[in-house]
mmCIF file of C-alpha atoms (C1' of nucleotides) in Angstrom:
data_model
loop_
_atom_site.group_PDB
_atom_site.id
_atom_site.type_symbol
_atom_site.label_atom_id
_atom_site.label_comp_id
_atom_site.label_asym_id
_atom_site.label_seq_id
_atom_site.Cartn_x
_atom_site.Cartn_y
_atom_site.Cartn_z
ATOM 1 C CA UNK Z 757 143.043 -56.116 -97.647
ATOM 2 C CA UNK Z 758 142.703 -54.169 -94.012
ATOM 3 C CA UNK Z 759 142.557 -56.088 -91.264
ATOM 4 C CA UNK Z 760 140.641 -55.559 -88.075
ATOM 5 C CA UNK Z 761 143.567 -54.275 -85.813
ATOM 6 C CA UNK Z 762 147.237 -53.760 -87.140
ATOM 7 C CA UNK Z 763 149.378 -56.241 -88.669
ATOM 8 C CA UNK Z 764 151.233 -57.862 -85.697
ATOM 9 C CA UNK Z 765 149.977 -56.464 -82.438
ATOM 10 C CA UNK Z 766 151.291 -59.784 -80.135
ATOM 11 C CA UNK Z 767 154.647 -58.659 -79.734
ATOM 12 C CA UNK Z 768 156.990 -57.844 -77.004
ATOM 13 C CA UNK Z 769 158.484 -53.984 -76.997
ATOM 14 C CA UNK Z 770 161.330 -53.195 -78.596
ATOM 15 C CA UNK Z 771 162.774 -52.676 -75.251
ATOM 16 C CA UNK Z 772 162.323 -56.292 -74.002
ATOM 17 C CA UNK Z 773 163.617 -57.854 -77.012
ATOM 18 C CA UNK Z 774 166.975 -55.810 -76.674
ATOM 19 C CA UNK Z 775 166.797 -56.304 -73.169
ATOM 20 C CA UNK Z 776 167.098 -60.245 -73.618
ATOM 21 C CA UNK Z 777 170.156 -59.355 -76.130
ATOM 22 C CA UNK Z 778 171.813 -57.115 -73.017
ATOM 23 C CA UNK Z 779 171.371 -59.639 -70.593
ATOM 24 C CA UNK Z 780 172.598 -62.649 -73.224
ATOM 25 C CA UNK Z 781 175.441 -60.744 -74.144
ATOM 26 C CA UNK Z 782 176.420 -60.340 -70.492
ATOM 27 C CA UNK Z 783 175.542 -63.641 -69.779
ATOM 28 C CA UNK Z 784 177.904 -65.204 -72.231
ATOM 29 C CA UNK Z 785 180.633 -63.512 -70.231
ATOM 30 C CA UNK Z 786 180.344 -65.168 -67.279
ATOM 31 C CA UNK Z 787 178.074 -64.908 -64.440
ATOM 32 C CA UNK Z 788 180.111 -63.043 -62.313
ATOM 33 C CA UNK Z 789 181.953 -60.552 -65.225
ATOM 34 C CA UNK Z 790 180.878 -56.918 -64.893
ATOM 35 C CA UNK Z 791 180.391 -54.731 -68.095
ATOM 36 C CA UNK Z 792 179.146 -51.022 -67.876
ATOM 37 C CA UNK Z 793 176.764 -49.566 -70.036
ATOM 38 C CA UNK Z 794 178.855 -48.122 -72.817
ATOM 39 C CA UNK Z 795 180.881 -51.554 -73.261
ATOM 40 C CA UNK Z 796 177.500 -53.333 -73.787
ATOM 41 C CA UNK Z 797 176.561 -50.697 -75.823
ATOM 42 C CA UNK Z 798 179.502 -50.554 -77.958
ATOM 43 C CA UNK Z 799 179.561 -54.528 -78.106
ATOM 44 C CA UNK Z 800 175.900 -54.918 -78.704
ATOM 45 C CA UNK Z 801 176.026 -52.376 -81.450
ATOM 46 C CA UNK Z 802 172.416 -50.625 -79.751
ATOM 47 C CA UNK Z 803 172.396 -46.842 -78.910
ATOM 48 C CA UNK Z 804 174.071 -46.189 -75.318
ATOM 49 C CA UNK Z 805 171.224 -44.102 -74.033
ATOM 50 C CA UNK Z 806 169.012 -47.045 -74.900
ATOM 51 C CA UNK Z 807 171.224 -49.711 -73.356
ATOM 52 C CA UNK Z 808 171.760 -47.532 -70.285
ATOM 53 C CA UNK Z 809 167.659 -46.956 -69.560
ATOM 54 C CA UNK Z 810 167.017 -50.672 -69.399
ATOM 55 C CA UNK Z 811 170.122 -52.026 -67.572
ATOM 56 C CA UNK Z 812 168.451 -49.453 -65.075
ATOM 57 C CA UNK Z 813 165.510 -51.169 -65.557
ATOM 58 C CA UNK Z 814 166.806 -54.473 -65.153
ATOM 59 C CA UNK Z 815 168.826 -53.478 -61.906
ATOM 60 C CA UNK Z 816 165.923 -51.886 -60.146
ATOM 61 C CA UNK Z 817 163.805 -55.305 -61.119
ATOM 62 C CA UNK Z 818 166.804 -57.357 -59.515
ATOM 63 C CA UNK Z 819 167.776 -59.047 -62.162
ATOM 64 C CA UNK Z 820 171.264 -57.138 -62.277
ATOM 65 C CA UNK Z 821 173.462 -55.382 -59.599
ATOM 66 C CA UNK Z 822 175.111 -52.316 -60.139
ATOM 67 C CA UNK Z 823 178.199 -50.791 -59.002
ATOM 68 C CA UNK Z 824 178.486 -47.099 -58.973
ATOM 69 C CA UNK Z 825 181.567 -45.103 -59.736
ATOM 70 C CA UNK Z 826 184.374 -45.203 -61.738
ATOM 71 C CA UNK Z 827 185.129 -49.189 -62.782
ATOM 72 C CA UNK Z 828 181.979 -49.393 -61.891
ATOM 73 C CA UNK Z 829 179.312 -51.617 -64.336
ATOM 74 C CA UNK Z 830 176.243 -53.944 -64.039
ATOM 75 C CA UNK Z 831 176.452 -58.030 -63.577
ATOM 76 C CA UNK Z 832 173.735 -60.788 -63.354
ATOM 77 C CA UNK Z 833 172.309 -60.893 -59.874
ATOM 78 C CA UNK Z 834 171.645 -64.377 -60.180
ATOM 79 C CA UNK Z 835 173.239 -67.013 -62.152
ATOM 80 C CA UNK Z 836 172.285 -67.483 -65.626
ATOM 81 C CA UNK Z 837 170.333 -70.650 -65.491
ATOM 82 C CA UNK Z 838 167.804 -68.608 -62.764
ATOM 83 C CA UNK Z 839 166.554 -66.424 -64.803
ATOM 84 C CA UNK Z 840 163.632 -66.758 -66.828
ATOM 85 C CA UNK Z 841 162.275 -65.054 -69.553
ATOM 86 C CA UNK Z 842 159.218 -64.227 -67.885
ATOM 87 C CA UNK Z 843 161.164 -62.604 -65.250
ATOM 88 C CA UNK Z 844 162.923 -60.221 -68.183
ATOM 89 C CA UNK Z 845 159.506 -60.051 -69.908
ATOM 90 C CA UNK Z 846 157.802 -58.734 -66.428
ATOM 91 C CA UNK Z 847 160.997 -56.572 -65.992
ATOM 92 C CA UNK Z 848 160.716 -54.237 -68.697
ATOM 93 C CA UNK Z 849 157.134 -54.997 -70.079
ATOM 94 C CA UNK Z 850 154.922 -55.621 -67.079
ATOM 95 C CA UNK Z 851 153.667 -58.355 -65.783
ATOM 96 C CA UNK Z 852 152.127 -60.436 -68.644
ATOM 97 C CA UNK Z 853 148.402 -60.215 -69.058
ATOM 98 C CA UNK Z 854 147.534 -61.329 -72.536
ATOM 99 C CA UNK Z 855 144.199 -59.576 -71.817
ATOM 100 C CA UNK Z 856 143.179 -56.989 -69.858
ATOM 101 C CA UNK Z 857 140.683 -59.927 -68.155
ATOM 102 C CA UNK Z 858 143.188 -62.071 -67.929
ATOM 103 C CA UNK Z 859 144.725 -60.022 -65.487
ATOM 104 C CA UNK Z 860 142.367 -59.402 -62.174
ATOM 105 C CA UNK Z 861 138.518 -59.545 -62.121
ATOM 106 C CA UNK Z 862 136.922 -55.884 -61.930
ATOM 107 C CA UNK Z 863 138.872 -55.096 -65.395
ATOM 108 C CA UNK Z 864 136.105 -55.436 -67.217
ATOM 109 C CA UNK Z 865 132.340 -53.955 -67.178
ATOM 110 C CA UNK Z 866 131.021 -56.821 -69.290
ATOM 111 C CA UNK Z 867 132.080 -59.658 -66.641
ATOM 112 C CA UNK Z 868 128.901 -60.549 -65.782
ATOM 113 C CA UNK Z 869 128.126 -61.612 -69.252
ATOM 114 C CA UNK Z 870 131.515 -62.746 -70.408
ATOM 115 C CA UNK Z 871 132.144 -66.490 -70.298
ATOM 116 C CA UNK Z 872 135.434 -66.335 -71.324
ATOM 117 C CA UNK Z 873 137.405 -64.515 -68.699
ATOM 118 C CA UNK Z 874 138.653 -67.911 -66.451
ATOM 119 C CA UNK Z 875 139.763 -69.526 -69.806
ATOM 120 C CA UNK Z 876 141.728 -66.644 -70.488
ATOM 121 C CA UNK Z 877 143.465 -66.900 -67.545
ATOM 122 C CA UNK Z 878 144.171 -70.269 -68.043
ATOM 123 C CA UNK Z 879 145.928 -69.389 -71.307
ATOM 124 C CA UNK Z 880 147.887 -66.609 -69.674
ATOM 125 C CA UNK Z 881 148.953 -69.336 -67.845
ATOM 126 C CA UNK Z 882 149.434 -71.812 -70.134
ATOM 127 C CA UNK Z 883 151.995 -68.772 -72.071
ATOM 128 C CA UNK Z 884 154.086 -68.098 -68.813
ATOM 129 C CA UNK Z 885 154.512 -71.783 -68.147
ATOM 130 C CA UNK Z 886 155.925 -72.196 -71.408
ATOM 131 C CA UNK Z 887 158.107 -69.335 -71.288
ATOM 132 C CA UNK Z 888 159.092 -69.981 -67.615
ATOM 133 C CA UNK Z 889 160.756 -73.268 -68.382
ATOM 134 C CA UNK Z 890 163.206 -71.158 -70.855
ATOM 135 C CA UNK Z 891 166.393 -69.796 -68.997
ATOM 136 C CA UNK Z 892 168.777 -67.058 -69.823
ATOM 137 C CA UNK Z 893 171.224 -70.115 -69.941
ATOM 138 C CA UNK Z 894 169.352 -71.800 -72.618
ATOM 139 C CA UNK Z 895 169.007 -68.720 -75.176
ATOM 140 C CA UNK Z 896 173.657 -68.652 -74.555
ATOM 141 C CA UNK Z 897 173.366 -72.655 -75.102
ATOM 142 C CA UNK Z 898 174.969 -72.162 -78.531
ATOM 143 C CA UNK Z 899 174.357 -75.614 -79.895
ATOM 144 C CA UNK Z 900 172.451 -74.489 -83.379
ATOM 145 C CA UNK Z 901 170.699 -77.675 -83.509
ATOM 146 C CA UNK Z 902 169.856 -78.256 -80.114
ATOM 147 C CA UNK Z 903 166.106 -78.479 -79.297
ATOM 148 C CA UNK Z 904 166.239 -78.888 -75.282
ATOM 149 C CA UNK Z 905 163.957 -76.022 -74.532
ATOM 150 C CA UNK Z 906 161.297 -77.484 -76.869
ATOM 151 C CA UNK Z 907 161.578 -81.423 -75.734
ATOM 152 C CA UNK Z 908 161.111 -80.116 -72.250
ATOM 153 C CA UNK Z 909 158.391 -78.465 -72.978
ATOM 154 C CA UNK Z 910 157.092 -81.422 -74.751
ATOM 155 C CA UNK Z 911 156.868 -79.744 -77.579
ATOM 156 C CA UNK Z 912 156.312 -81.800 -81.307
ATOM 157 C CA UNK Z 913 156.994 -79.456 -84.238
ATOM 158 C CA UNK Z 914 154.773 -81.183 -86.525
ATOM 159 C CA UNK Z 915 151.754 -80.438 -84.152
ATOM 160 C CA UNK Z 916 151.920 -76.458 -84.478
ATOM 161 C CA UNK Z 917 152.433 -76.940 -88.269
ATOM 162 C CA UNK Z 918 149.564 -78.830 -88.779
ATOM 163 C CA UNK Z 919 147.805 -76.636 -87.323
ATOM 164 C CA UNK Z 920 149.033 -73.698 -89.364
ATOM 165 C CA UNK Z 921 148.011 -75.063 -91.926
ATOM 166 C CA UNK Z 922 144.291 -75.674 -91.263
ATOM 167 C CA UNK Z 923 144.489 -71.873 -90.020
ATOM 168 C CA UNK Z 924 144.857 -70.869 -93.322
ATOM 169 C CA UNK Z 925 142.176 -73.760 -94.800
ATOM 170 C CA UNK A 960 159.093 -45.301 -60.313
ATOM 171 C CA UNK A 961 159.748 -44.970 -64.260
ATOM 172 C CA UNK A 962 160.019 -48.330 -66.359
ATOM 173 C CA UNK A 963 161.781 -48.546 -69.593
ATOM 174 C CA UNK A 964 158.800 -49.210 -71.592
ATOM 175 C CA UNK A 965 155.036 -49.122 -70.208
ATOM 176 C CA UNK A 966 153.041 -50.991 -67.445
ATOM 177 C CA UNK A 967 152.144 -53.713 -69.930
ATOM 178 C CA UNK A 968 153.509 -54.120 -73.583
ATOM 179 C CA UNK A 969 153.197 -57.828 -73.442
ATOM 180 C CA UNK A 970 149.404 -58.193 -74.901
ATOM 181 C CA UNK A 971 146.705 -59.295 -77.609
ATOM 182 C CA UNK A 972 145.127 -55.990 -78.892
ATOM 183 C CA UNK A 973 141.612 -55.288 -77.530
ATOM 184 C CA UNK A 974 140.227 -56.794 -81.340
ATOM 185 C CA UNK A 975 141.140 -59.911 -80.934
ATOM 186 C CA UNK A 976 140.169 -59.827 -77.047
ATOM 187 C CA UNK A 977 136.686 -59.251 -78.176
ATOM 188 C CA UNK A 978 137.176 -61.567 -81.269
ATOM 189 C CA UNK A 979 137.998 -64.712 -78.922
ATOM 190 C CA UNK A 980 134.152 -63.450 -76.598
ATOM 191 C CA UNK A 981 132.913 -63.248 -79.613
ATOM 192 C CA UNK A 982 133.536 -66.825 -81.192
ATOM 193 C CA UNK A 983 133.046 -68.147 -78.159
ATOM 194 C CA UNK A 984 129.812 -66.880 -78.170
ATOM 195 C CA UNK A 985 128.719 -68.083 -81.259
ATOM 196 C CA UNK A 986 130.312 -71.468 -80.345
ATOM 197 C CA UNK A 987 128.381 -71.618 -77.321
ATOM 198 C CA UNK A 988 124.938 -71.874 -79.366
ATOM 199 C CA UNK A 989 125.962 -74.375 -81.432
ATOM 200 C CA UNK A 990 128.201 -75.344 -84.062
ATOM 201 C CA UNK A 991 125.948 -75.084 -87.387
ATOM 202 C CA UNK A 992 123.875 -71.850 -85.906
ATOM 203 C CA UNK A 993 123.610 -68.565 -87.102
ATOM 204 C CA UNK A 994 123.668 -65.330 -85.709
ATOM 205 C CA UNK A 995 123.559 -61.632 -86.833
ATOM 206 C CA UNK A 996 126.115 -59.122 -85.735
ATOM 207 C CA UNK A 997 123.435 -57.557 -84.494
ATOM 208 C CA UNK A 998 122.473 -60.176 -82.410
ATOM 209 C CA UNK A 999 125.872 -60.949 -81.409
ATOM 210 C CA UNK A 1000 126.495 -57.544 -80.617
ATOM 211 C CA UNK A 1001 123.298 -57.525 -78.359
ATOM 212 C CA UNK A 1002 124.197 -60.076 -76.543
ATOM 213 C CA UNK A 1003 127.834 -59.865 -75.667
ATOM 214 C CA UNK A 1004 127.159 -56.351 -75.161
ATOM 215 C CA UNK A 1005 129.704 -54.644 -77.191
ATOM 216 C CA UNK A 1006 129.707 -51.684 -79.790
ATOM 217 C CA UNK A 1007 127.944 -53.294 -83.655
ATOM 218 C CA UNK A 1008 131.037 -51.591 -85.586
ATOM 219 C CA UNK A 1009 132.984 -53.207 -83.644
ATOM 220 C CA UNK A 1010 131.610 -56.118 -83.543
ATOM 221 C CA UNK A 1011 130.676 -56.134 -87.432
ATOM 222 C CA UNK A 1012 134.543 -55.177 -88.299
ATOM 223 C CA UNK A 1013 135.444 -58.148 -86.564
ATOM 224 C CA UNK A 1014 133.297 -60.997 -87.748
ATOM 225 C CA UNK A 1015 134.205 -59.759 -91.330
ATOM 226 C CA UNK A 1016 137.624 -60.291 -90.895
ATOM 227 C CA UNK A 1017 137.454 -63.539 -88.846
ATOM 228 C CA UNK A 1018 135.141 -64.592 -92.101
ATOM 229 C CA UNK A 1019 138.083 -63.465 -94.541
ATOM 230 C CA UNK A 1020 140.474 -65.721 -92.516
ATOM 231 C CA UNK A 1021 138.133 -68.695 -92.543
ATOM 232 C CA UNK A 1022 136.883 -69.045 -89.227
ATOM 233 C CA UNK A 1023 133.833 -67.763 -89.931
ATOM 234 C CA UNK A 1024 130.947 -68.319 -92.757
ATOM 235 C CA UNK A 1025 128.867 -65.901 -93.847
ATOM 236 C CA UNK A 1026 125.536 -65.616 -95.138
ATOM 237 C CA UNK A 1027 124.389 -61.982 -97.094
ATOM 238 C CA UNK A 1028 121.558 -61.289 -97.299
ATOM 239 C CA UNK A 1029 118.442 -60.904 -95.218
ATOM 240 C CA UNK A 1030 118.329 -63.710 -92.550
ATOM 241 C CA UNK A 1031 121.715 -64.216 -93.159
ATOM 242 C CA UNK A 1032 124.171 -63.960 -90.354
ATOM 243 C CA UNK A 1033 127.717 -65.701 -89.230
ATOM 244 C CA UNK A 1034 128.293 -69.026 -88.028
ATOM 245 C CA UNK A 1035 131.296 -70.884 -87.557
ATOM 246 C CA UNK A 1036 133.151 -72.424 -90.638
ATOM 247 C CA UNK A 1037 134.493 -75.399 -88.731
ATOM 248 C CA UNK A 1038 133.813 -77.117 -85.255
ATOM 249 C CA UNK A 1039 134.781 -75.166 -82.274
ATOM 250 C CA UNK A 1040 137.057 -78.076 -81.354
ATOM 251 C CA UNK A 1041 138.915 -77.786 -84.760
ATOM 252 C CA UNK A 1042 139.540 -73.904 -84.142
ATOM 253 C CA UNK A 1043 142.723 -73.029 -82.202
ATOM 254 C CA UNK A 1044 143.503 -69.884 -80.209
ATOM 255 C CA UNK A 1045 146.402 -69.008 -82.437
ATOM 256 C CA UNK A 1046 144.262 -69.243 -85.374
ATOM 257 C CA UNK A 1047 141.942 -66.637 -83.704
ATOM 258 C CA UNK A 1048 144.940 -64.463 -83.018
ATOM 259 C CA UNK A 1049 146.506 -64.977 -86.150
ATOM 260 C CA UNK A 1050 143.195 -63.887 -88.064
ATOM 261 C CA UNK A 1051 142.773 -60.817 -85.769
ATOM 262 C CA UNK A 1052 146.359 -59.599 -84.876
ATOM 263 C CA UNK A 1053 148.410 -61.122 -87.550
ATOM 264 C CA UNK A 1054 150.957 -64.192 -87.288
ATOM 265 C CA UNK A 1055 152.339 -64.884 -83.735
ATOM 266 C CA UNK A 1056 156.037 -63.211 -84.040
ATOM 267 C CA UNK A 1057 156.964 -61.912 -79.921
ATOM 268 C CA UNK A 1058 159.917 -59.768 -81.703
ATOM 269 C CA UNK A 1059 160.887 -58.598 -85.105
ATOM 270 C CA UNK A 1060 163.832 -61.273 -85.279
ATOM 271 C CA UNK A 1061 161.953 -63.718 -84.599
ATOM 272 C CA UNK A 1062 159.913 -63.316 -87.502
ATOM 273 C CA UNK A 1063 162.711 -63.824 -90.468
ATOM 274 C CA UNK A 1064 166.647 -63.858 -90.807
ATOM 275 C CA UNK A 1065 166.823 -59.849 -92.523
ATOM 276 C CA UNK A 1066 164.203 -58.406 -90.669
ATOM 277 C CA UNK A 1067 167.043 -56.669 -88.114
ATOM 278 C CA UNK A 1068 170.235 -54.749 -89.268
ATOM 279 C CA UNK A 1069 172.213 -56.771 -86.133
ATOM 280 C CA UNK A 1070 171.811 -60.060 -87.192
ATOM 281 C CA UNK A 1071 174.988 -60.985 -87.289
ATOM 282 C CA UNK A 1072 176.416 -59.527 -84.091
ATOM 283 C CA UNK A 1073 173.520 -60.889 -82.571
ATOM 284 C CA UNK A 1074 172.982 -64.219 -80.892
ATOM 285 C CA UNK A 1075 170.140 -64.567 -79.306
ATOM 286 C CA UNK A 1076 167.543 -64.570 -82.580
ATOM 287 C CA UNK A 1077 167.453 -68.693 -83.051
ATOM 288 C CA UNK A 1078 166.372 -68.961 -79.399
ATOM 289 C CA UNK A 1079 164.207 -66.084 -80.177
ATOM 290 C CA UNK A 1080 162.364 -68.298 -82.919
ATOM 291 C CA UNK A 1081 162.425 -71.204 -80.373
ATOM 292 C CA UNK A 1082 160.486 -68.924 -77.822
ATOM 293 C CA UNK A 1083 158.020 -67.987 -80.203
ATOM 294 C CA UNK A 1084 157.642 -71.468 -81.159
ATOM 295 C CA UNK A 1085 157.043 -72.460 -77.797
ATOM 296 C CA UNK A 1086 154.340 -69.691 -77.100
ATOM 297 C CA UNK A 1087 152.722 -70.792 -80.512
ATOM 298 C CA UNK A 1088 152.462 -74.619 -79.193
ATOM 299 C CA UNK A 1089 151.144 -73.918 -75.874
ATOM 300 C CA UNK A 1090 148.640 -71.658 -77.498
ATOM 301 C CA UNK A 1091 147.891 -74.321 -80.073
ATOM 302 C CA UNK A 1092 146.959 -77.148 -77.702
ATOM 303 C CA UNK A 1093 143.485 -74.863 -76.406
ATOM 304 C CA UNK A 1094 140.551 -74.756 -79.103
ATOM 305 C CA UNK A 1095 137.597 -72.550 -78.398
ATOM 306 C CA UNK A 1096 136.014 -75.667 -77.489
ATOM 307 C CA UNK A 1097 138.018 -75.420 -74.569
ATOM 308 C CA UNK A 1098 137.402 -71.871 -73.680
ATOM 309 C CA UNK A 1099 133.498 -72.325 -74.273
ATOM 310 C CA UNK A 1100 133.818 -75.545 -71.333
ATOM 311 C CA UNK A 1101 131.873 -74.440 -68.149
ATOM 312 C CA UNK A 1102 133.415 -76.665 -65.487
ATOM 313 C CA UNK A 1103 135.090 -74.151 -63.944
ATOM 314 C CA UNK A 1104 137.894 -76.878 -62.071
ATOM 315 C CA UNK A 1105 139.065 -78.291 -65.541
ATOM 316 C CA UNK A 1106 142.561 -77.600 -66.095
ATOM 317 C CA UNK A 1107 142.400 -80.543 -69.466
ATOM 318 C CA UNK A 1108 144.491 -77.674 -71.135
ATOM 319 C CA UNK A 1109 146.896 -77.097 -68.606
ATOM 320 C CA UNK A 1110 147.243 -80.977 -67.947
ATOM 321 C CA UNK A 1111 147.951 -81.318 -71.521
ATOM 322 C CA UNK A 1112 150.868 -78.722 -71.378
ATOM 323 C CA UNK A 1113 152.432 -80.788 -68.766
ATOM 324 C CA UNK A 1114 152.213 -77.606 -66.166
ATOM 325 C CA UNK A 1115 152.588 -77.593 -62.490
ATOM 326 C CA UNK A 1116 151.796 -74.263 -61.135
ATOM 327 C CA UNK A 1117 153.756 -74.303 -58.313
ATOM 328 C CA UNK A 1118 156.720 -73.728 -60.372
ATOM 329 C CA UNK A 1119 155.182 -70.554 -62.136
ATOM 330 C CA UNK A 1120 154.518 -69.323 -58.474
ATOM 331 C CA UNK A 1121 158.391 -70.011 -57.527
ATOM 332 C CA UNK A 1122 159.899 -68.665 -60.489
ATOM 333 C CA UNK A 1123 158.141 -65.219 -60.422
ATOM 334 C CA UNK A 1124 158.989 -65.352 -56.295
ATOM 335 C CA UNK A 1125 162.661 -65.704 -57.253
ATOM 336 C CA UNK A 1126 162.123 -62.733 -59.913
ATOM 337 C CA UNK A 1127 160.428 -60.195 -57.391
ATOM 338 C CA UNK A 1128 163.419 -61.247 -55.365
ATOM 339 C "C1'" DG I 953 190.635 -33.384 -51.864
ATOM 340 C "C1'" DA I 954 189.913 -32.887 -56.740
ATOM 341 C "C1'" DT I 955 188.852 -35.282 -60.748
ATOM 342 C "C1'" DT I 956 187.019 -38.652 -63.517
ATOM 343 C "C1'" DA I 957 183.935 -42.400 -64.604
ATOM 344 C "C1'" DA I 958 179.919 -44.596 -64.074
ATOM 345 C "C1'" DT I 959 175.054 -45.453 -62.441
ATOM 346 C "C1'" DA I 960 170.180 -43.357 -60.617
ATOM 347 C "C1'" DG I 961 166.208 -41.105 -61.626
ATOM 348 C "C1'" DG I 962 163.273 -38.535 -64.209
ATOM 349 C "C1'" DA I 963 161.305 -35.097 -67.880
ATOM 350 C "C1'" DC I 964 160.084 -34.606 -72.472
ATOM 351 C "C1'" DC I 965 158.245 -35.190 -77.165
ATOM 352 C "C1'" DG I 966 157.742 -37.127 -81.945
ATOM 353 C "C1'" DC I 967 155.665 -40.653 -84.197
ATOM 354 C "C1'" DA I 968 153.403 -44.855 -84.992
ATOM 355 C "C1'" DT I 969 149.238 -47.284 -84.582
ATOM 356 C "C1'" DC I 970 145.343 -49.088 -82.211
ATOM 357 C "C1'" DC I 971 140.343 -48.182 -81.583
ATOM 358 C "C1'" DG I 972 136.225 -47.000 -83.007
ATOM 359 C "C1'" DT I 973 133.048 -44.808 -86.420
ATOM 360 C "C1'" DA I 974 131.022 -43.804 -90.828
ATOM 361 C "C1'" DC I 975 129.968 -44.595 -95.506
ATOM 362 C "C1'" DT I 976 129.161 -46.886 -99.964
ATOM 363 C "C1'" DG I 977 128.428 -51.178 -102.385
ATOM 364 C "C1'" DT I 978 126.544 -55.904 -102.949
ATOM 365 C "C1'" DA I 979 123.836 -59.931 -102.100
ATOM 366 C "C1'" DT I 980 119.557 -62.259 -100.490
ATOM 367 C "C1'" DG I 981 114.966 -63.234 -98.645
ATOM 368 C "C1'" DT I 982 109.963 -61.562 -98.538
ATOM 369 C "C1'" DA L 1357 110.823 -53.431 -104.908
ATOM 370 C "C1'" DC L 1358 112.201 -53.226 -100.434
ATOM 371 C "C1'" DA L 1359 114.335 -54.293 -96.305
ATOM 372 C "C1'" DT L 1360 118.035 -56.628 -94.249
ATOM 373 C "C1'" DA L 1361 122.604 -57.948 -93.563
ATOM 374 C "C1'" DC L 1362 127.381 -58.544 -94.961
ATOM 375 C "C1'" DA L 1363 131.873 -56.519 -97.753
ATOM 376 C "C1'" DG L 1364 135.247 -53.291 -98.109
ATOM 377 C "C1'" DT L 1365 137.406 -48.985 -97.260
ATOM 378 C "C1'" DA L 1366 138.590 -44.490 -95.374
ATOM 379 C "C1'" DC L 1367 139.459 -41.580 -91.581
ATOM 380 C "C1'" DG L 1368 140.456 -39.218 -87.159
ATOM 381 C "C1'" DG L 1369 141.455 -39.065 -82.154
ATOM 382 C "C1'" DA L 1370 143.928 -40.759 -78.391
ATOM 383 C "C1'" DT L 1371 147.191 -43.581 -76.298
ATOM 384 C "C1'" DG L 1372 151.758 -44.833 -75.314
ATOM 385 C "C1'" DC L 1373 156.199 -46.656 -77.138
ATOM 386 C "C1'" DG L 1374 160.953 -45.308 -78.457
ATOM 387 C "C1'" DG L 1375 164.602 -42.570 -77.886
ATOM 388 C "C1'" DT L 1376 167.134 -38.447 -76.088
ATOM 389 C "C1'" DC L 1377 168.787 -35.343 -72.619
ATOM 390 C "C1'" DC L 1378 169.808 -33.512 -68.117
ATOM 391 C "C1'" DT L 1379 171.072 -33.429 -63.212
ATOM 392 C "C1'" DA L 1380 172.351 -35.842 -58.943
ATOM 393 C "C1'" DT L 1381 174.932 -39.372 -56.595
ATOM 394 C "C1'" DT L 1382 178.484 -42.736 -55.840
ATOM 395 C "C1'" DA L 1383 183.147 -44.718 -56.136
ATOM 396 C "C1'" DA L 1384 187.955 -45.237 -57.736
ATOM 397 C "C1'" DT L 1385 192.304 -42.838 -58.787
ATOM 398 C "C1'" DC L 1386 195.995 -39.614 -58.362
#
DNA sequence: GATTAATAGGACCGCATCCGTACTGTATGT
DNA sequence: ACATACAGTACGGATGCGGTCCTATTAATC
């Protein structure tokens, strides 16, 4: 059966999700270790042109510093445990607007008679708070069973699948 | 200035924009009434195809009833308070997965080089619960100072504001 | 100073897919 | 019967992501 739009439109690009791998890998080296392009590359197993567009990216954001010339390479501006993943997500993706109303008023000819555009901002919201409390640190932490992110979140497991399930009656 | 990927990858397609204005429309009147896409279409002041194509597949996923039929219409299958946002996005855009990885172990050739796809899960799992804890209820609540939603997230703003200060640097 | 290695910035295009429309079929009330 | 309204599908245009390539600039090394 169709569906009304494609089959998994809320995603982040491609180039975000490797970006968080780049940025993890270089993390787990050591805040201050510097890497250039092709190492990542080679190490990360990702195309080099690929790896070398958003470590640009990521530099010009601030979330890296570069240094030019030969032995030169990219390392983490800040330490590991500042950076969040909104701050990759808004790197590389944009700043997140779930909606195109969620993002400033004047988006949207039908504002007038929309009631829903401050609630949407409230869950734009209510998506960068979570994701803001989840550092570059935590997604190194490699503790398989370790559920700190969630707990400080307040997150309880059982909630979200209850309420799968009823989603799918 | 170029980015790696465009201005704004990070968002719900335009379908399941108008989906949530559209349930929250019907909410609005009433859980047990019923309403025509034409009506519906009328009032919120978007396109009927549009607006048809989208209340027949928010029916297929249970959120909606239908009723064929001359005088028949939509209305909503369960209470606006029992109806989650992810549901709505789930129906509309398919299931919540931010990346490919974190989807399902096999879904990316890298997996084992990789170590960033359990946290991966965990973020999506923590985007999933925040989104979980607003019904349309919520949305459809016209005190405009209410932040019940955010309150029940356990946000403070302020940080939000700091962290993307410290990632504009 | 010449050479090499590495980042900076941008141009370019194929391809996927979202967005919206149109059309036929089926059910229901008058 | 007829009109109304939903069900399901097919289809095309436009947008923009994903990936490559090229040139300029900067820094270390010999």
């Amino acid at each position: 059966m169709w569906k009304a739009s494609g089959v998994n439109v809320f995603r982040l690009s491609r180039i975000t999700d490797y970006g968080i791998v780049l940025m993890a890998h270089i993390a787990e080296q050591g805040d201050g270790s510097l890497h250039s392009a092709r190492d990542v590359a080679d190490q990360t197993e990702l195309p080099l042109p690929v790896v070398s567009k958003i470590l640009k990216s990521l530099t010009r954001e601030g979330l890296l510093r570069s240094h030019r010339g030969s032995k030169g390479g990219y390392s983490l501006e800040r330490s590991a445990a500042e950076i969040t993943v909104p701050q990759l997500i808004t790197a590389l993706d944009g700043p997140i607007h779930l909606t195109e109303c969620a993002s400033h008023s004047g988006a949207c000819a039908k504002e007038a008679s929309c009631h829903v555009r401050e609630p949407w901002q409230r869950i734009n919201a209510a998506v960068e708070e979570a994701l803001a409390r989840i550092t570059l640190s935590d997604l190194i932490s490699t503790t398989p069973g370790s559920i700190v992110p969630l707990i400080s979140l307040g997150v309880d497991t059982r909630e979200l699948d209850t309420a799968a399930e009823k989603g799918r009656g």
